[in-house]
PDB file of C-alpha atoms in Angstrom:
ATOM      1  CA  MET I  24    -106.859 121.484  69.063  1.00 46.00           C
ATOM      2  CA  LYS I  25    -106.155 125.153  69.519  1.00 42.00           C
ATOM      3  CA  MET I  26    -102.702 126.472  68.715  1.00 43.00           C
ATOM      4  CA  HIS I  27    -101.677 130.075  69.143  1.00 42.00           C
ATOM      5  CA  PHE I  28     -98.335 131.157  67.681  1.00 36.00           C
ATOM      6  CA  PRO I  29     -97.089 134.671  66.916  1.00 38.00           C
ATOM      7  CA  PRO I  30     -95.644 135.261  63.425  1.00 34.00           C
ATOM      8  CA  ALA I  31     -92.188 135.721  64.926  1.00 34.00           C
ATOM      9  CA  LEU I  32     -90.518 135.014  68.229  1.00 29.00           C
ATOM     10  CA  ILE I  33     -88.608 137.707  70.084  1.00 26.00           C
ATOM     11  CA  LEU I  34     -85.581 136.113  71.696  1.00 32.00           C
ATOM     12  CA  GLY I  35     -83.260 137.148  74.488  1.00 30.00           C
ATOM     13  CA  PHE I  36     -79.610 136.196  74.515  1.00 26.00           C
ATOM     14  CA  ALA I  37     -77.950 133.987  77.085  1.00 29.00           C
ATOM     15  CA  SER I  38     -74.730 135.302  78.615  1.00 27.00           C
ATOM     16  CA  LEU I  39     -71.688 135.180  76.362  1.00 26.00           C
ATOM     17  CA  VAL I  40     -68.266 134.011  77.428  1.00 25.00           C
ATOM     18  CA  ALA I  41     -66.327 137.043  78.687  1.00 26.00           C
ATOM     19  CA  SER I  42     -63.440 136.463  76.298  1.00 27.00           C
ATOM     20  CA  VAL I  43     -65.692 136.849  73.250  1.00 31.00           C
ATOM     21  CA  PRO I  44     -66.650 140.502  72.665  1.00 33.00           C
ATOM     22  CA  LEU I  45     -70.366 141.125  72.203  1.00 32.00           C
ATOM     23  CA  ALA I  46     -69.740 143.448  69.252  1.00 34.00           C
ATOM     24  CA  ALA I  47     -68.149 140.589  67.340  1.00 37.00           C
ATOM     25  CA  GLN I  48     -71.403 138.614  67.353  1.00 42.00           C
ATOM     26  CA  ALA I  49     -74.255 139.177  64.914  1.00 48.00           C
ATOM     27  CA  ALA I  50     -77.761 138.965  66.292  1.00 47.00           C
ATOM     28  CA  PRO I  51     -80.388 136.684  64.751  1.00 56.00           C
ATOM     29  CA  ARG I  52     -83.323 138.458  63.130  1.00 56.00           C
ATOM     30  CA  GLY I  53     -85.736 136.079  64.759  1.00 62.00           C
ATOM     31  CA  LEU I  54     -87.070 132.607  65.269  1.00 64.00           C
ATOM     32  CA  ARG I  55     -90.246 131.594  63.482  1.00 69.00           C
ATOM     33  CA  VAL I  56     -92.490 128.618  64.135  1.00 71.00           C
ATOM     34  CA  VAL I  57     -93.552 127.156  60.791  1.00 74.00           C
ATOM     35  CA  GLY I  58     -95.374 124.131  62.150  1.00 74.00           C
ATOM     36  CA  ALA I  59     -96.386 122.354  65.334  1.00 78.00           C
ATOM     37  CA  SER I  60     -98.054 119.045  66.110  1.00 86.00           C
ATOM     38  CA  VAL I  61     -99.156 117.159  69.217  1.00 89.00           C
ATOM     39  CA  LEU I  62     -99.605 113.403  69.107  1.00 93.00           C
ATOM     40  CA  GLY I  63    -100.025 110.640  71.642  1.00 95.00           C
ATOM     41  CA  SER I  64    -102.386 108.650  73.830  1.00 96.00           C
ATOM     42  CA  GLY I  65    -102.081 111.327  76.528  1.00 95.00           C
ATOM     43  CA  CYS I  66    -103.104 114.153  74.209  1.00 93.00           C
ATOM     44  CA  PRO I  67    -105.753 112.928  71.759  1.00 92.00           C
ATOM     45  CA  TYR I  68    -107.180 115.376  69.246  1.00 90.00           C
ATOM     46  CA  GLY I  69    -108.991 118.298  70.842  1.00 89.00           C
ATOM     47  CA  THR I  70    -107.539 117.819  74.345  1.00 92.00           C
ATOM     48  CA  ALA I  71    -104.281 119.817  74.074  1.00 88.00           C
ATOM     49  CA  ASP I  72    -103.840 123.583  73.890  1.00 86.00           C
ATOM     50  CA  VAL I  73    -100.370 124.688  72.710  1.00 81.00           C
ATOM     51  CA  HIS I  74     -99.341 128.323  72.986  1.00 78.00           C
ATOM     52  CA  ALA I  75     -96.334 130.602  73.437  1.00 68.00           C
ATOM     53  CA  VAL I  76     -95.717 132.292  76.794  1.00 68.00           C
ATOM     54  CA  ASP I  77     -93.110 134.474  78.520  1.00 62.00           C
ATOM     55  CA  SER I  78     -92.508 137.003  75.732  1.00 55.00           C
ATOM     56  CA  ASN I  79     -92.693 134.224  73.143  1.00 55.00           C
ATOM     57  CA  THR I  80     -89.542 132.439  74.305  1.00 60.00           C
ATOM     58  CA  ALA I  81     -91.340 129.478  75.885  1.00 69.00           C
ATOM     59  CA  PHE I  82     -93.950 126.920  74.882  1.00 77.00           C
ATOM     60  CA  GLU I  83     -96.632 125.399  77.042  1.00 83.00           C
ATOM     61  CA  ILE I  84     -99.018 122.508  76.451  1.00 85.00           C
ATOM     62  CA  ARG I  85    -102.139 122.416  78.613  1.00 90.00           C
ATOM     63  CA  LEU I  86    -103.643 118.935  78.709  1.00 91.00           C
ATOM     64  CA  SER I  87    -107.189 117.961  79.635  1.00 92.00           C
ATOM     65  CA  ASP I  88    -107.080 114.190  79.057  1.00 93.00           C
ATOM     66  CA  TYR I  89    -103.602 112.991  80.107  1.00 96.00           C
ATOM     67  CA  VAL I  90    -104.643 110.476  82.788  1.00 96.00           C
ATOM     68  CA  VAL I  91    -102.805 107.252  83.623  1.00 97.00           C
ATOM     69  CA  LYS I  92    -104.897 104.928  85.785  1.00 97.00           C
ATOM     70  CA  THR I  93    -104.914 101.359  87.049  1.00 98.00           C
ATOM     71  CA  GLY I  94    -107.328  99.154  88.946  1.00 97.00           C
ATOM     72  CA  PRO I  95    -110.564  97.271  88.245  1.00 96.00           C
ATOM     73  CA  GLY I  96    -112.150  98.149  84.919  1.00 96.00           C
ATOM     74  CA  THR I  97    -108.985  99.616  83.382  1.00 97.00           C
ATOM     75  CA  MET I  98    -107.175  98.340  80.283  1.00 96.00           C
ATOM     76  CA  ALA I  99    -103.571  98.185  79.129  1.00 96.00           C
ATOM     77  CA  SER I 100    -104.080 101.440  77.232  1.00 95.00           C
ATOM     78  CA  ASP I 101    -104.889 103.157  80.560  1.00 97.00           C
ATOM     79  CA  TRP I 102    -101.710 102.046  82.341  1.00 98.00           C
ATOM     80  CA  ARG I 103     -99.279 104.050  80.200  1.00 97.00           C
ATOM     81  CA  LYS I 104     -99.663 107.360  78.339  1.00 97.00           C
ATOM     82  CA  ASN I 105     -97.433 109.585  76.258  1.00 96.00           C
ATOM     83  CA  CYS I 106     -97.583 112.953  74.531  1.00 94.00           C
ATOM     84  CA  LYS I 107     -95.141 114.225  71.893  1.00 93.00           C
ATOM     85  CA  LEU I 108     -94.833 117.855  70.796  1.00 88.00           C
ATOM     86  CA  THR I 109     -92.972 118.563  67.554  1.00 89.00           C
ATOM     87  CA  LEU I 110     -92.011 122.141  66.694  1.00 82.00           C
ATOM     88  CA  ASN I 111     -90.634 123.110  63.273  1.00 82.00           C
ATOM     89  CA  LEU I 112     -88.439 126.211  63.626  1.00 78.00           C
ATOM     90  CA  GLU I 113     -86.742 128.586  61.177  1.00 78.00           C
ATOM     91  CA  TYR I 114     -83.968 131.019  62.152  1.00 74.00           C
ATOM     92  CA  ASP I 115     -80.827 132.722  60.895  1.00 72.00           C
ATOM     93  CA  SER I 116     -77.858 130.478  60.174  1.00 73.00           C
ATOM     94  CA  GLY I 117     -74.886 130.655  62.534  1.00 73.00           C
ATOM     95  CA  PHE I 118     -76.888 130.106  65.715  1.00 74.00           C
ATOM     96  CA  GLN I 119     -77.965 127.219  67.902  1.00 74.00           C
ATOM     97  CA  PHE I 120     -81.017 126.752  70.086  1.00 72.00           C
ATOM     98  CA  SER I 121     -81.307 124.885  73.341  1.00 73.00           C
ATOM     99  CA  THR I 122     -84.082 123.816  75.676  1.00 69.00           C
ATOM    100  CA  ILE I 123     -83.918 124.968  79.287  1.00 63.00           C
ATOM    101  CA  ASN I 124     -86.200 125.196  82.306  1.00 73.00           C
ATOM    102  CA  ALA I 125     -88.384 122.313  81.183  1.00 79.00           C
ATOM    103  CA  ASP I 126     -91.235 121.658  83.584  1.00 87.00           C
ATOM    104  CA  MET I 127     -94.167 119.287  83.971  1.00 90.00           C
ATOM    105  CA  ARG I 128     -96.954 119.558  86.549  1.00 92.00           C
ATOM    106  CA  GLY I 129     -99.708 117.218  87.578  1.00 94.00           C
ATOM    107  CA  TYR I 130    -101.368 115.164  90.309  1.00 96.00           C
ATOM    108  CA  ALA I 131    -100.590 111.666  91.557  1.00 97.00           C
ATOM    109  CA  PHE I 132    -102.481 109.205  93.766  1.00 97.00           C
ATOM    110  CA  LEU I 133    -100.824 105.869  94.504  1.00 97.00           C
ATOM    111  CA  PRO I 134    -101.699 103.406  97.284  1.00 97.00           C
ATOM    112  CA  ALA I 135     -99.040 101.595  99.295  1.00 97.00           C
ATOM    113  CA  GLY I 136     -97.127  99.171  97.089  1.00 95.00           C
ATOM    114  CA  ALA I 137     -97.806 101.017  93.840  1.00 96.00           C
ATOM    115  CA  GLU I 138     -95.122 102.747  91.796  1.00 96.00           C
ATOM    116  CA  GLY I 139     -95.333 105.311  89.046  1.00 96.00           C
ATOM    117  CA  GLN I 140     -92.892 107.014  86.716  1.00 96.00           C
ATOM    118  CA  CYS I 141     -92.848 110.001  84.363  1.00 95.00           C
ATOM    119  CA  LEU I 142     -89.993 110.476  81.896  1.00 93.00           C
ATOM    120  CA  ASN I 143     -89.385 113.487  79.654  1.00 89.00           C
ATOM    121  CA  THR I 144     -87.175 113.371  76.558  1.00 88.00           C
ATOM    122  CA  PHE I 145     -85.930 116.347  74.509  1.00 84.00           C
ATOM    123  CA  SER I 146     -84.071 116.145  71.234  1.00 86.00           C
ATOM    124  CA  PHE I 147     -83.455 117.973  67.975  1.00 85.00           C
ATOM    125  CA  THR I 148     -83.886 115.994  64.767  1.00 87.00           C
ATOM    126  CA  GLY I 149     -80.466 115.551  63.156  1.00 82.00           C
ATOM    127  CA  ALA I 150     -78.503 116.237  66.352  1.00 79.00           C
ATOM    128  CA  GLN I 151     -76.713 113.502  68.234  1.00 77.00           C
ATOM    129  CA  GLY I 152     -78.050 112.394  71.581  1.00 78.00           C
ATOM    130  CA  GLU I 153     -81.057 113.362  73.615  1.00 83.00           C
ATOM    131  CA  VAL I 154     -81.809 114.660  77.100  1.00 82.00           C
ATOM    132  CA  ASN I 155     -83.781 112.499  79.526  1.00 86.00           C
ATOM    133  CA  TYR I 156     -84.978 113.281  83.023  1.00 86.00           C
ATOM    134  CA  GLY I 157     -87.758 111.820  85.127  1.00 90.00           C
ATOM    135  CA  ILE I 158     -89.472 111.321  88.440  1.00 91.00           C
ATOM    136  CA  ASN I 159     -90.438 108.158  90.326  1.00 94.00           C
ATOM    137  CA  PHE I 160     -93.486 107.912  92.591  1.00 94.00           C
ATOM    138  CA  ARG I 161     -93.890 105.400  95.400  1.00 94.00           C
ATOM    139  CA  GLY I 162     -97.115 104.828  97.269  1.00 92.00           C
ATOM    140  CA  ALA I 163     -98.653 105.641  99.491  1.00 96.00           C
ATOM    141  CA  ARG I 164     -98.822 109.246  98.256  1.00 96.00           C
ATOM    142  CA  GLU I 165    -101.423 111.739  97.098  1.00 96.00           C
ATOM    143  CA  GLY I 166    -100.991 115.293  95.881  1.00 96.00           C
ATOM    144  CA  ALA I 167     -99.568 117.615  93.258  1.00 95.00           C
ATOM    145  CA  PHE I 168     -96.143 117.059  91.708  1.00 92.00           C
ATOM    146  CA  SER I 169     -93.695 119.066  89.615  1.00 90.00           C
ATOM    147  CA  LEU I 170     -90.941 117.618  87.445  1.00 87.00           C
ATOM    148  CA  SER I 171     -88.311 120.165  86.414  1.00 82.00           C
ATOM    149  CA  ALA I 172     -85.062 119.785  84.521  1.00 74.00           C
ATOM    150  CA  ASN I 173     -82.053 121.267  86.266  1.00 64.00           C
ATOM    151  CA  SER I 174     -80.020 124.039  84.668  1.00 57.00           C
ATOM    152  CA  ASP I 175     -77.458 121.576  83.295  1.00 62.00           C
ATOM    153  CA  VAL I 176     -80.035 119.720  81.201  1.00 62.00           C
ATOM    154  CA  VAL I 177     -79.918 121.107  77.663  1.00 70.00           C
ATOM    155  CA  SER I 178     -80.350 119.782  74.144  1.00 74.00           C
ATOM    156  CA  TRP I 179     -78.706 121.716  71.306  1.00 77.00           C
ATOM    157  CA  SER I 180     -79.979 122.154  67.759  1.00 80.00           C
ATOM    158  CA  PRO I 181     -77.570 121.137  64.955  1.00 79.00           C
ATOM    159  CA  CYS I 182     -74.967 123.612  63.727  1.00 75.00           C
ATOM    160  CA  GLY I 183     -74.731 124.924  60.190  1.00 74.00           C
ATOM    161  CA  GLY I 184     -78.388 125.280  59.324  1.00 75.00           C
ATOM    162  CA  SER I 185     -81.326 127.643  59.539  1.00 79.00           C
ATOM    163  CA  THR I 186     -84.048 125.160  60.516  1.00 83.00           C
ATOM    164  CA  ALA I 187     -84.562 122.808  63.426  1.00 83.00           C
ATOM    165  CA  ILE I 188     -87.173 120.313  64.548  1.00 88.00           C
ATOM    166  CA  LEU I 189     -87.568 120.155  68.316  1.00 85.00           C
ATOM    167  CA  ASN I 190     -89.074 116.952  69.719  1.00 89.00           C
ATOM    168  CA  MET I 191     -90.471 116.938  73.252  1.00 87.00           C
ATOM    169  CA  ASN I 192     -91.942 113.669  74.552  1.00 91.00           C
ATOM    170  CA  THR I 193     -93.331 112.745  77.954  1.00 91.00           C
ATOM    171  CA  GLN I 194     -94.509 109.310  79.079  1.00 95.00           C
ATOM    172  CA  CYS I 195     -96.001 108.172  82.391  1.00 96.00           C
ATOM    173  CA  SER I 196     -96.853 104.716  83.711  1.00 97.00           C
ATOM    174  CA  ILE I 197     -98.042 102.905  86.863  1.00 97.00           C
ATOM    175  CA  SER I 198     -97.404  99.388  88.188  1.00 96.00           C
ATOM    176  CA  PRO I 199     -98.697  97.003  89.367  1.00 96.00           C
ATOM    177  CA  THR I 200    -102.039  97.465  87.671  1.00 96.00           C
ATOM    178  CA  LYS I 201    -104.432  95.620  90.021  1.00 95.00           C
ATOM    179  CA  ASP I 202    -104.998  98.484  92.521  1.00 94.00           C
ATOM    180  CA  ARG I 203    -106.629 101.837  91.894  1.00 97.00           C
ATOM    181  CA  ALA I 204    -103.975 104.490  91.191  1.00 97.00           C
ATOM    182  CA  LEU I 205    -103.748 107.622  89.071  1.00 97.00           C
ATOM    183  CA  ILE I 206    -101.278 110.071  87.531  1.00 97.00           C
ATOM    184  CA  ALA I 207    -102.768 113.109  85.784  1.00 96.00           C
ATOM    185  CA  VAL I 208    -100.546 115.524  83.841  1.00 95.00           C
ATOM    186  CA  ASP I 209    -102.029 118.974  83.258  1.00 94.00           C
ATOM    187  CA  ARG I 210     -99.132 121.043  81.925  1.00 90.00           C
ATOM    188  CA  ILE I 211     -95.868 120.564  80.049  1.00 85.00           C
ATOM    189  CA  SER I 212     -93.699 123.574  79.255  1.00 83.00           C
ATOM    190  CA  SER I 213     -90.239 124.234  77.889  1.00 77.00           C
ATOM    191  CA  LYS I 214     -88.311 127.434  77.375  1.00 72.00           C
ATOM    192  CA  LEU I 215     -86.237 128.044  74.239  1.00 67.00           C
ATOM    193  CA  THR I 216     -83.218 130.271  74.190  1.00 64.00           C
ATOM    194  CA  VAL I 217     -80.870 131.273  71.408  1.00 60.00           C
ATOM    195  CA  ARG I 218     -77.128 131.342  71.953  1.00 58.00           C
ATOM    196  CA  VAL I 219     -74.444 132.631  69.618  1.00 52.00           C
ATOM    197  CA  ALA I 220     -72.194 129.875  68.340  1.00 46.00           C
ATOM    198  CA  LEU I 221     -68.908 130.942  69.943  1.00 41.00           C
ATOM    199  CA  GLN I 222     -65.779 131.090  67.819  1.00 40.00           C
ATOM    200  CA  TRP I 223     -64.114 128.214  69.663  1.00 40.00           C
ATOM    201  CA  ARG I 224     -67.114 125.908  69.522  1.00 43.00           C
ATOM    202  CA  GLN I 225     -66.818 123.273  66.813  1.00 48.00           C
ATOM    203  CA  CYS I 226     -69.983 122.333  64.943  1.00 50.00           C
TER     204      CYS I 226
END
């Protein structure tokens, strides 16, 4: 499995609240990826390419073997797939990171009467809660699909530290399983942004 990461990430700032002067905020020196792993039935070893894009503020997984299928000759392991990306991050203390603009693209073929679902989950280890969003497919349908999180969907890293583990998991399934149907995921991406912990925000 190929992984391409720069030694440091160059980050842009999100907009600050107008009442907090920019000069009062210190800038982080950088965000560094110290480890990454991809695991799951939808991304077996050698089938996922993880790399940084968009000036190193976003991550993308390109998948060559994430195929959910049903019908004659298939098994239970074909009816549901998942892929989990774990990123270990280091950064200056006093800042938080969030996920935004998460996106998944693929292709779906479902006959009449078949249903499919893809669900994405984002969370930071040690932080409370997680973000979930998904898409439901109903047959008959055939064609490309895109699943994107809206701008209100964010997951924040914990306060008070200088490391974070970002977990990104996607799972897709089809039912019933007697007819031929298919969901193929070819790309999962998520943008990271750094935001200054504002003075009024309690951590």
